[in-house]
Coordinates of C-alpha atoms in Angstrom, one line a residue:
X113 CA 5.4 1.9 27.9
X114 CA 7.6 4.8 29.0
X115 CA 10.6 2.5 29.1
X116 CA 13.5 3.7 26.9
X117 CA 15.1 0.3 26.8
X118 CA 13.4 -3.1 26.3
X119 CA 14.6 -6.6 25.7
X120 CA 12.7 -7.0 22.4
X121 CA 11.3 -4.4 20.0
X122 CA 8.8 -5.9 17.5
X123 CA 7.7 -4.1 14.3
X124 CA 4.2 -4.9 13.2
X125 CA 1.2 -6.0 15.1
X126 CA -0.1 -8.7 12.6
X127 CA -0.2 -12.3 13.5
X128 CA 3.6 -12.6 13.8
X129 CA 4.1 -9.6 16.0
X130 CA 1.2 -10.5 18.3
X131 CA 2.5 -14.0 18.9
X132 CA 6.2 -12.8 19.3
X133 CA 4.9 -10.3 22.0
X134 CA 3.0 -13.3 23.7
X135 CA 6.1 -15.4 23.7
X136 CA 8.3 -12.5 25.0
X137 CA 6.1 -12.1 28.0
X138 CA 6.1 -15.8 28.6
X139 CA 9.9 -15.6 28.8
X140 CA 9.7 -12.7 31.3
X141 CA 11.1 -10.2 28.8
X142 CA 10.2 -6.5 28.3
X143 CA 8.8 -6.1 24.9
X144 CA 7.1 -3.4 22.9
X145 CA 5.4 -3.6 19.5
X146 CA 5.2 -0.7 17.0
X147 CA 2.3 -0.7 14.6
X148 CA 1.6 1.9 11.7
X149 CA -2.1 1.2 11.9
X150 CA -4.5 1.9 14.6
X151 CA -5.3 -1.7 15.2
X152 CA -4.0 -5.2 15.0
X153 CA -4.3 -7.6 12.2
X154 CA -1.4 -6.7 9.8
X155 CA -2.3 -7.8 6.3
X156 CA -5.9 -8.3 7.5
X157 CA -6.0 -4.8 8.8
X158 CA -4.8 -3.1 5.5
X159 CA -6.5 -5.3 3.0
X160 CA -10.1 -4.2 3.3
X161 CA -10.9 -4.3 -0.3
X162 CA -14.3 -5.7 -1.4
X163 CA -14.2 -9.6 -1.5
X164 CA -10.9 -9.9 0.4
X165 CA -10.6 -13.3 2.1
X166 CA -8.1 -15.9 3.0
X167 CA -7.3 -18.6 0.3
X168 CA -6.4 -21.1 3.1
X169 CA -9.3 -22.9 4.7
X170 CA -10.3 -21.0 7.9
X171 CA -10.2 -24.1 10.3
X172 CA -6.6 -24.3 9.4
X173 CA -5.7 -20.5 9.2
X174 CA -5.6 -20.0 13.0
X175 CA -3.2 -20.1 15.8
X176 CA -2.4 -23.5 17.4
X177 CA -0.3 -22.4 20.4
X178 CA -3.3 -22.3 22.8
X179 CA -5.8 -25.2 22.7
X180 CA -8.4 -23.2 24.6
X181 CA -8.1 -20.5 21.9
X182 CA -8.6 -23.1 19.2
X183 CA -11.7 -24.7 20.8
X184 CA -13.5 -21.2 21.7
X185 CA -13.2 -19.8 18.3
X186 CA -15.7 -20.7 15.4
X187 CA -15.4 -19.7 11.9
X188 CA -18.4 -19.1 9.8
X189 CA -17.2 -19.9 6.3
X190 CA -14.8 -22.5 4.6
X191 CA -12.7 -19.5 3.5
X192 CA -13.0 -16.6 5.9
X193 CA -13.5 -13.1 4.6
X194 CA -11.3 -10.2 5.9
X195 CA -13.8 -8.8 8.5
X196 CA -13.9 -12.1 10.3
X197 CA -10.2 -12.6 10.2
X198 CA -9.7 -9.1 11.6
X199 CA -12.3 -10.0 14.5
X200 CA -10.2 -13.0 15.2
X201 CA -7.0 -11.0 15.4
X202 CA -8.7 -8.6 17.8
X203 CA -10.1 -11.5 19.8
X204 CA -6.7 -12.9 20.3
X205 CA -5.3 -9.4 21.2
X206 CA -8.0 -8.9 23.8
X207 CA -7.8 -12.5 25.1
X208 CA -4.1 -12.2 25.9
X209 CA -4.1 -8.5 26.8
X210 CA -1.6 -7.6 24.1
X211 CA -2.7 -4.2 23.2
X212 CA -1.3 -2.5 26.2
X213 CA 2.2 -3.2 24.9
X214 CA 1.6 -2.1 21.4
X215 CA 2.1 1.5 20.2
X216 CA -0.5 2.1 17.4
X217 CA -0.3 4.7 14.8
X218 CA 3.6 4.6 15.2
X219 CA 5.9 4.1 12.4
X220 CA 9.4 2.9 12.7
X221 CA 11.6 5.1 10.5
X222 CA 15.0 3.9 11.4
X223 CA 16.8 1.1 13.3
X224 CA 20.5 1.3 13.9
X225 CA 22.8 -1.3 15.7
X226 CA 25.3 0.2 18.0
X227 CA 28.5 -1.8 17.9
X228 CA 29.8 -0.5 21.1
X229 CA 26.7 -0.9 23.2
X230 CA 25.4 -4.1 21.4
X231 CA 21.9 -2.5 21.2
X232 CA 19.5 -1.7 18.5
X233 CA 18.4 2.0 18.6
X234 CA 15.1 2.4 17.1
X235 CA 13.6 5.7 15.9
X236 CA 9.8 6.1 15.6
X237 CA 7.3 8.7 14.5
X238 CA 3.7 8.8 15.6
X239 CA 0.7 10.0 13.7
X240 CA 0.7 13.3 15.4
X241 CA 4.3 13.9 14.3
X242 CA 6.0 13.0 17.6
X243 CA 9.5 11.5 17.4
X244 CA 10.8 9.0 19.9
X245 CA 13.7 6.6 20.3
X246 CA 14.0 3.3 22.2
X247 CA 16.9 0.9 22.6
X248 CA 16.5 -2.9 22.4
X249 CA 18.7 -6.0 22.7
X250 CA 16.7 -7.9 20.0
X251 CA 14.8 -6.4 17.0
X252 CA 12.1 -8.6 15.4
X253 CA 10.8 -7.6 12.1
X254 CA 7.1 -8.9 11.9
X255 CA 6.5 -6.6 9.0
X256 CA 4.6 -9.1 6.9
X257 CA 5.4 -10.5 3.4
X258 CA 2.4 -8.8 1.7
X259 CA 2.0 -5.5 3.6
X260 CA 3.9 -2.9 1.4
X261 CA 1.4 -1.8 -1.2
X262 CA 2.9 -1.5 -4.8
X263 CA 1.2 1.7 -5.9
X264 CA 2.0 2.4 -9.6
X265 CA 3.2 5.7 -10.7
X266 CA 1.5 6.7 -13.9
X267 CA 2.0 10.0 -15.5
X268 CA -1.0 12.2 -14.8
X269 CA -2.3 10.6 -11.5
X270 CA -2.7 14.0 -10.0
X271 CA -4.8 15.0 -13.1
X272 CA -7.6 12.4 -12.6
X273 CA -10.6 14.2 -11.1
X274 CA -12.3 10.8 -9.9
X275 CA -11.3 8.8 -6.9
X276 CA -8.6 6.1 -6.9
X277 CA -7.8 3.4 -4.6
X278 CA -5.2 0.7 -4.0
X279 CA -6.6 -2.7 -2.8
X280 CA -3.9 -2.9 -0.1
X281 CA -4.8 0.6 1.4
X282 CA -8.6 0.5 1.2
X283 CA -10.5 3.1 3.2
X284 CA -11.9 1.9 6.5
X285 CA -15.3 3.2 5.8
X286 CA -15.4 1.3 2.4
X287 CA -16.2 2.6 -1.1
X288 CA -19.6 2.8 -2.6
X289 CA -19.3 2.1 -6.4
X290 CA -23.2 2.3 -6.9
X291 CA -23.9 4.1 -10.4
X292 CA -20.2 4.7 -11.1
X293 CA -18.0 3.8 -14.0
X294 CA -15.2 1.9 -12.5
X295 CA -11.8 0.8 -13.8
X296 CA -9.8 -2.1 -12.2
X297 CA -6.2 -2.3 -13.2
X298 CA -4.6 -5.6 -12.6
X299 CA -5.9 -9.3 -12.5
X300 CA -3.9 -10.8 -9.7
X301 CA -5.3 -12.2 -6.4
X302 CA -6.8 -9.0 -5.1
X303 CA -8.5 -8.2 -8.4
X304 CA -9.8 -11.7 -8.8
X305 CA -11.4 -11.4 -5.4
X306 CA -12.7 -7.9 -5.8
X307 CA -13.9 -7.7 -9.4
X308 CA -17.0 -10.0 -8.9
X309 CA -18.1 -7.7 -5.9
X310 CA -17.3 -4.4 -7.6
X311 CA -19.2 -5.6 -10.8
X312 CA -22.4 -6.1 -8.8
X313 CA -22.2 -2.4 -7.6
X314 CA -20.9 -0.4 -10.5
X315 CA -22.9 0.8 -13.4
X316 CA -20.0 -0.4 -15.6
X317 CA -16.8 -2.0 -14.8
X318 CA -13.8 -2.2 -17.1
X319 CA -10.9 -4.5 -16.2
X320 CA -7.4 -3.7 -17.5
X321 CA -5.3 -6.9 -17.8
X322 CA -1.6 -7.2 -18.6
X323 CA -1.3 -10.9 -17.7
X324 CA -4.1 -13.4 -17.1
X325 CA -4.0 -15.5 -14.0
X326 CA -5.0 -19.1 -13.1
X327 CA -7.7 -19.4 -10.6
X328 CA -9.6 -22.3 -9.2
X329 CA -13.1 -22.3 -7.6
X330 CA -13.3 -21.9 -3.8
X331 CA -16.7 -23.6 -3.6
X332 CA -17.0 -21.5 -0.4
X333 CA -19.9 -22.5 1.9
X334 CA -20.8 -22.1 5.6
X335 CA -18.8 -24.2 8.1
X336 CA -20.8 -27.4 8.8
X337 CA -21.1 -27.6 12.7
X338 CA -20.5 -31.3 12.6
X339 CA -17.4 -31.0 10.7
X340 CA -16.3 -28.1 13.0
X341 CA -16.9 -30.4 16.1
X342 CA -14.9 -33.2 14.4
X343 CA -12.1 -30.9 13.4
X344 CA -11.8 -29.5 16.9
X345 CA -11.9 -33.0 18.5
X346 CA -8.9 -33.9 16.4
X347 CA -7.1 -30.7 16.1
X348 CA -3.8 -32.1 17.5
X349 CA -3.3 -34.9 15.0
X350 CA -4.6 -32.8 12.1
X351 CA -2.1 -30.0 12.9
X352 CA 0.7 -32.5 12.9
X353 CA -0.5 -34.0 9.7
X354 CA -0.5 -30.6 8.0
X355 CA 2.9 -29.9 9.1
X356 CA 4.1 -32.9 6.9
X357 CA 2.5 -31.2 3.9
X358 CA 4.9 -29.2 1.6
X359 CA 2.6 -26.2 2.2
X360 CA 1.8 -26.8 5.8
X361 CA -1.7 -27.4 4.8
X362 CA -4.0 -30.5 5.1
X363 CA -5.1 -30.8 1.4
X364 CA -3.7 -34.1 0.0
X365 CA -1.0 -34.4 -2.4
X366 CA -1.0 -37.8 -4.0
X367 CA 2.3 -39.5 -3.8
X368 CA 2.1 -40.3 -7.6
X369 CA 4.3 -38.8 -10.3
X370 CA 3.0 -37.5 -13.5
X371 CA 2.7 -40.4 -16.2
X372 CA 2.0 -43.1 -13.7
X373 CA -1.7 -43.0 -14.7
X374 CA -3.4 -42.8 -18.1
X375 CA -4.2 -39.3 -19.5
X376 CA -8.0 -39.9 -18.9
X377 CA -7.4 -41.0 -15.4
X378 CA -5.3 -37.9 -14.9
X379 CA -8.1 -35.6 -16.3
X380 CA -10.6 -37.2 -14.1
X381 CA -8.4 -36.4 -11.0
X382 CA -8.2 -32.9 -12.1
X383 CA -11.9 -32.7 -12.4
X384 CA -12.5 -34.2 -9.0
X385 CA -10.1 -31.6 -7.5
X386 CA -11.7 -28.9 -9.5
X387 CA -15.0 -29.8 -7.9
X388 CA -13.4 -30.1 -4.4
X389 CA -12.0 -26.5 -4.8
X390 CA -9.0 -24.7 -3.5
X391 CA -5.2 -25.5 -3.6
X392 CA -5.8 -29.2 -3.7
X393 CA -5.8 -28.9 -7.5
X394 CA -2.1 -28.7 -7.7
X395 CA -1.9 -31.9 -5.4
X396 CA -3.1 -34.2 -8.1
X397 CA 0.4 -35.5 -8.7
X398 CA 3.4 -34.9 -6.5
X399 CA 5.6 -33.4 -9.3
X400 CA 3.3 -30.9 -11.1
X401 CA 5.7 -28.1 -10.1
X402 CA 8.6 -30.1 -11.4
X403 CA 7.1 -31.9 -14.5
X404 CA 6.6 -29.6 -17.6
X405 CA 4.3 -32.2 -19.3
X406 CA 2.1 -32.8 -16.4
X407 CA 2.0 -29.2 -15.5
X408 CA 1.0 -28.4 -19.2
X409 CA -2.0 -30.7 -18.9
X410 CA -3.1 -29.3 -15.6
X411 CA -2.9 -25.7 -17.1
X412 CA -4.9 -26.8 -20.2
X413 CA -7.6 -28.3 -18.0
X414 CA -8.1 -24.8 -16.3
X415 CA -8.1 -22.9 -19.7
X416 CA -10.8 -25.3 -20.9
X417 CA -12.8 -24.5 -17.8
X418 CA -12.4 -20.8 -18.5
X419 CA -13.6 -21.3 -22.2
X420 CA -16.6 -23.3 -20.9
X421 CA -17.5 -20.6 -18.4
X422 CA -16.9 -17.3 -20.4
X423 CA -19.5 -17.0 -23.1
X424 CA -17.6 -14.6 -25.4
X425 CA -14.8 -16.6 -27.0
X426 CA -12.6 -13.6 -27.4
X427 CA -12.8 -12.6 -23.8
X428 CA -12.3 -16.1 -22.8
X429 CA -9.0 -16.4 -24.8
X430 CA -7.8 -13.2 -23.2
X431 CA -8.4 -14.7 -19.8
X432 CA -6.5 -17.8 -20.5
X433 CA -3.0 -17.8 -19.0
X434 CA -0.1 -19.3 -21.0
X435 CA 2.4 -19.5 -18.3
X436 CA 3.2 -22.5 -16.0
X437 CA 0.3 -23.1 -13.5
X438 CA 1.6 -22.6 -9.9
X439 CA 4.6 -20.5 -10.8
X440 CA 2.6 -17.6 -9.6
X441 CA 0.4 -18.0 -6.5
X442 CA -2.7 -19.9 -7.5
X443 CA -5.7 -17.9 -7.1
X444 CA -8.8 -19.2 -5.4
X445 CA -12.0 -17.5 -6.8
X446 CA -15.7 -16.9 -6.1
X447 CA -17.4 -16.4 -9.4
X448 CA -14.6 -14.5 -11.1
X449 CA -14.7 -15.8 -14.6
X450 CA -18.5 -15.8 -14.6
X451 CA -18.3 -12.1 -13.9
X452 CA -17.2 -11.6 -17.5
X453 CA -20.7 -12.7 -18.7
X454 CA -22.3 -9.6 -17.2
X455 CA -23.4 -6.9 -19.6
X456 CA -21.8 -4.3 -17.4
X457 CA -18.2 -5.7 -17.5
X458 CA -15.6 -5.6 -20.3
X459 CA -11.9 -6.6 -20.5
X460 CA -9.1 -4.5 -22.1
X461 CA -5.9 -6.3 -22.9
X462 CA -2.9 -4.0 -22.2
X463 CA -0.2 -6.5 -22.7
X464 CA 0.8 -5.0 -26.0
X465 CA -0.4 -1.3 -25.4
X466 CA 0.3 -0.5 -21.7
X467 CA -1.5 2.3 -20.0
X468 CA 0.0 5.6 -21.2
X469 CA -1.1 7.9 -18.7
X470 CA -4.1 9.0 -16.5
X471 CA -6.1 12.0 -17.6
X472 CA -8.6 14.3 -16.0
X473 CA -11.4 11.9 -17.1
X474 CA -9.8 8.5 -16.9
X475 CA -6.8 7.0 -18.6
X476 CA -5.4 6.4 -22.2
X477 CA -4.1 3.0 -23.5
X478 CA -3.6 2.2 -27.1
X479 CA -4.3 5.7 -28.0
X480 CA -7.8 5.6 -26.8
X481 CA -9.1 7.4 -23.7
X482 CA -11.5 5.7 -21.3
X483 CA -13.6 7.7 -18.9
X484 CA -14.2 6.6 -15.4
X485 CA -15.6 7.9 -12.0
X486 CA -13.2 5.6 -10.0
X487 CA -10.0 3.7 -10.5
X488 CA -9.0 0.6 -8.5
X489 CA -5.3 -0.3 -8.6
X490 CA -5.0 -4.0 -7.9
X491 CA -1.4 -4.1 -8.4
X492 CA -0.3 -6.0 -5.4
X493 CA 2.6 -5.6 -3.1
X494 CA 6.4 -5.0 -2.9
X495 CA 6.5 -8.6 -1.5
X496 CA 8.9 -10.0 1.1
X497 CA 11.3 -7.1 1.3
X498 CA 9.3 -4.0 0.7
X499 CA 8.4 -3.1 4.2
X500 CA 12.0 -3.8 5.3
X501 CA 13.5 -1.5 2.6
X502 CA 11.2 1.3 3.8
X503 CA 12.8 1.5 7.1
X504 CA 16.5 2.8 7.4
X505 CA 18.0 -0.4 8.9
X506 CA 21.7 -0.3 9.6
X507 CA 23.9 -3.1 11.1
X508 CA 27.5 -3.2 12.0
X509 CA 29.6 -0.4 10.8
X510 CA 26.5 1.6 9.8
X511 CA 26.0 -0.9 6.8
X512 CA 22.4 -0.2 5.4
X513 CA 20.4 -3.3 4.8
X514 CA 19.1 -1.9 1.5
X515 CA 22.8 -1.7 0.4
X516 CA 23.6 -5.3 1.5
X517 CA 20.5 -6.4 -0.4
X518 CA 21.1 -4.3 -3.5
X519 CA 21.4 -7.4 -5.7
X520 CA 18.7 -9.3 -3.9
X521 CA 18.1 -10.5 -0.3
X522 CA 20.6 -12.7 1.4
X523 CA 19.7 -14.5 4.7
X524 CA 20.4 -17.5 6.7
X525 CA 17.3 -19.6 7.1
X526 CA 15.2 -16.5 6.0
X527 CA 15.5 -15.5 9.6
X528 CA 18.8 -13.5 10.0
X529 CA 21.4 -11.9 7.9
X530 CA 25.2 -11.3 8.3
X531 CA 26.2 -8.0 9.8
X532 CA 23.0 -7.4 11.6
X533 CA 23.3 -9.0 15.1
X534 CA 20.1 -9.9 17.0
X535 CA 17.9 -8.8 14.0
X536 CA 15.2 -11.5 13.3
X537 CA 13.1 -11.5 10.2
X538 CA 9.8 -13.3 10.6
X539 CA 9.0 -15.3 7.5
X540 CA 11.7 -13.4 5.7
X541 CA 13.2 -14.1 2.2
X542 CA 14.8 -17.4 2.1
X543 CA 12.1 -19.2 4.4
X544 CA 8.9 -21.1 3.1
X545 CA 6.6 -18.1 4.0
X546 CA 4.2 -17.3 1.2
X547 CA 4.5 -20.8 -0.2
X548 CA 2.7 -22.0 3.0
X549 CA -0.2 -21.6 5.2
X550 CA 1.3 -18.5 7.0
X551 CA -0.1 -19.1 10.5
X552 CA 1.9 -22.3 11.4
X553 CA 4.9 -20.8 9.4
X554 CA 4.8 -17.7 11.6
X555 CA 4.4 -19.8 14.7
X556 CA 7.5 -21.9 13.8
X557 CA 9.6 -18.9 13.2
X558 CA 8.6 -17.1 16.4
X559 CA 9.1 -20.2 18.4
X560 CA 12.6 -20.6 16.7
X561 CA 13.4 -17.0 17.6
X562 CA 12.2 -17.5 21.2
X563 CA 14.3 -20.7 21.6
X564 CA 17.4 -18.7 20.2
X565 CA 17.0 -15.9 22.9
X566 CA 16.4 -18.4 25.7
X567 CA 19.6 -20.2 24.6
X568 CA 21.5 -17.0 24.7
X569 CA 20.2 -16.1 28.1
X570 CA 21.1 -19.6 29.4
X571 CA 24.5 -19.4 28.3
X572 CA 25.3 -15.8 29.3
X573 CA 25.6 -14.6 25.7
X574 CA 24.0 -11.5 24.3
X575 CA 24.3 -11.5 20.5
X576 CA 23.7 -14.0 17.6
X577 CA 24.6 -13.5 14.0
X578 CA 25.0 -15.9 11.1
X579 CA 28.5 -16.8 9.7
X580 CA 29.2 -15.6 6.2
X581 CA 29.8 -19.1 4.9
X582 CA 26.5 -20.3 6.4
X583 CA 24.6 -17.5 4.7
X584 CA 26.3 -18.0 1.4
X585 CA 25.5 -21.8 1.5
X586 CA 21.8 -21.1 2.4
X587 CA 21.4 -18.7 -0.4
X588 CA 22.9 -21.2 -2.8
X589 CA 20.6 -23.9 -1.4
X590 CA 17.5 -21.9 -1.7
X591 CA 18.4 -21.2 -5.4
X592 CA 19.1 -24.7 -6.1
X593 CA 15.8 -26.0 -4.6
X594 CA 13.9 -23.3 -6.5
X595 CA 15.8 -23.9 -9.7
X596 CA 14.8 -27.6 -9.5
X597 CA 11.1 -26.5 -9.9
X598 CA 9.0 -24.5 -12.4
X599 CA 8.6 -21.6 -9.9
X600 CA 11.2 -19.3 -11.4
X601 CA 9.8 -19.9 -15.0
X602 CA 7.4 -16.8 -15.0
X603 CA 7.6 -13.3 -13.8
X604 CA 5.9 -13.3 -10.4
X605 CA 6.0 -11.3 -7.1
X606 CA 7.9 -14.4 -5.8
X607 CA 10.7 -13.0 -7.8
X608 CA 9.9 -9.3 -7.3
X609 CA 9.0 -9.0 -11.0
X610 CA 6.1 -6.8 -10.3
X611 CA 8.0 -3.9 -8.9
X612 CA 10.1 -1.8 -11.4
X613 CA 13.9 -2.0 -10.7
X614 CA 13.6 -4.7 -8.0
X615 CA 16.3 -7.5 -8.3
X616 CA 14.9 -10.7 -9.8
X617 CA 15.7 -13.3 -6.9
X618 CA 13.2 -16.1 -6.0
X619 CA 12.8 -15.3 -2.5
X620 CA 10.6 -18.1 -0.9
X621 CA 12.0 -21.5 0.2
X622 CA 9.8 -24.4 -1.4
X623 CA 9.1 -27.1 1.1
X624 CA 7.9 -26.5 4.7
X625 CA 8.7 -29.9 6.2
X626 CA 12.4 -29.9 4.9
X627 CA 12.8 -26.3 6.2
X628 CA 11.7 -27.2 9.7
X629 CA 13.8 -30.3 9.7
X630 CA 16.9 -28.2 8.7
X631 CA 16.1 -25.6 11.5
X632 CA 15.8 -28.4 14.1
X633 CA 19.2 -29.8 12.9
X634 CA 20.9 -26.5 13.2
X635 CA 19.5 -25.9 16.7
X636 CA 20.4 -29.4 17.9
X637 CA 24.1 -28.8 16.7
X638 CA 24.3 -25.7 19.0
X639 CA 23.0 -23.2 16.3
X640 CA 25.4 -24.3 13.7
X641 CA 26.2 -21.6 11.2
X642 CA 25.7 -18.8 13.9
X643 CA 28.2 -16.9 15.8
X644 CA 27.1 -16.6 19.4
X645 CA 28.9 -14.1 21.7

């Protein structure tokens, strides 16, 4: 760990950074990981808020690179909660002895490419204020898509006398809301997960909602031992089957377009999938994210479920989204809408009267002051690019990455960007990333980077960088694919719309199998579109 030069420097000790370290060691390379937190887990290290859990079924949300690892680990629930996922991350780190090459509580502040030496020079700062530098041939950004908290900046935040927390930076020791008046600002995924839990603790909970979100039930339950045994016995074929799904998951997407069945049959299929729970709801028809008519029926079905569940008609209508269903990440909930039937919960619509400021006692909206003991900002993340933009990354000629991406991120395969040799972005903008099960997506990217590095070494080459024409064509391709869907039809964090001043660019690539096929074709053609030297 005292080495001042390594083959690979990795930023982030989440699932991507841990697997990249494991692959680097397997290639006989010197590698080091820098992690801001004091433990592994990435997203699951930081997101400790009440009710935090994965929205991908736990038997699928796991590594597949090692069969013994697959067989030995057992999940307790259909959808694993944050503490269990964090235990899994630590199990992997300990099993493969990864922690000895991870520098915890160390933030990367800058990474500059040296044109003359062909190396990345990385500057770090430890928690105690110590500053260090290290050189690396390859720089792998495993900073995660949802790891940069989007903390709002309301006037008067320093005046509030109570406690405030962001769901993405929750205290390790937890927060006790017993007997407290609590405000939750936001109704995205983290809010939908945390609100039912906070409501059971708090004396009173007020939810401030700008835009309602669709949510489908999780129908969470303990993992059945017989199903687990069957799953583990068939892991290989199940993993391969999942890779053929557009999201890298096993839930079925029927190969039927909207309109191929009578309306009543369609509604019955929506009901069946509602009772099944999870993301399978949008798999009722193959084109629900393309066909506006079918999408409208799917959306209205969910709105009717909300009206059936929430007893107060006015509150129910406020909770009914009007956007396309699926244009934002579909939320998977456990008792979210039922929570609004509690006597100690109320909903405040701030779509027309935004929060004006925080005060000593609470906050003001619509000219009215609300008093609270605690405020929870469930305002999400500066997704996809936030963590990258917080580091001073500079490529050839000192070009800042933030400057290159000023009008929106531009990549080749969501993995590399022109002017930044040997810089790899795991699940970066322009890759399927957040539209998929992240674990197999991460593995595909890390394996691809590993293959590139091995190719370079085998051919006596030291650098790889995309060609401008290839990058331009890829950006156009991603925009064309996304533009053919309903994804860009609403303001979502997929577009960066939740962060003031952020360019509106649809960042993920829709379609996991098509993406993987394209990557394989590029590799088979000698890494077409890349310049290798």
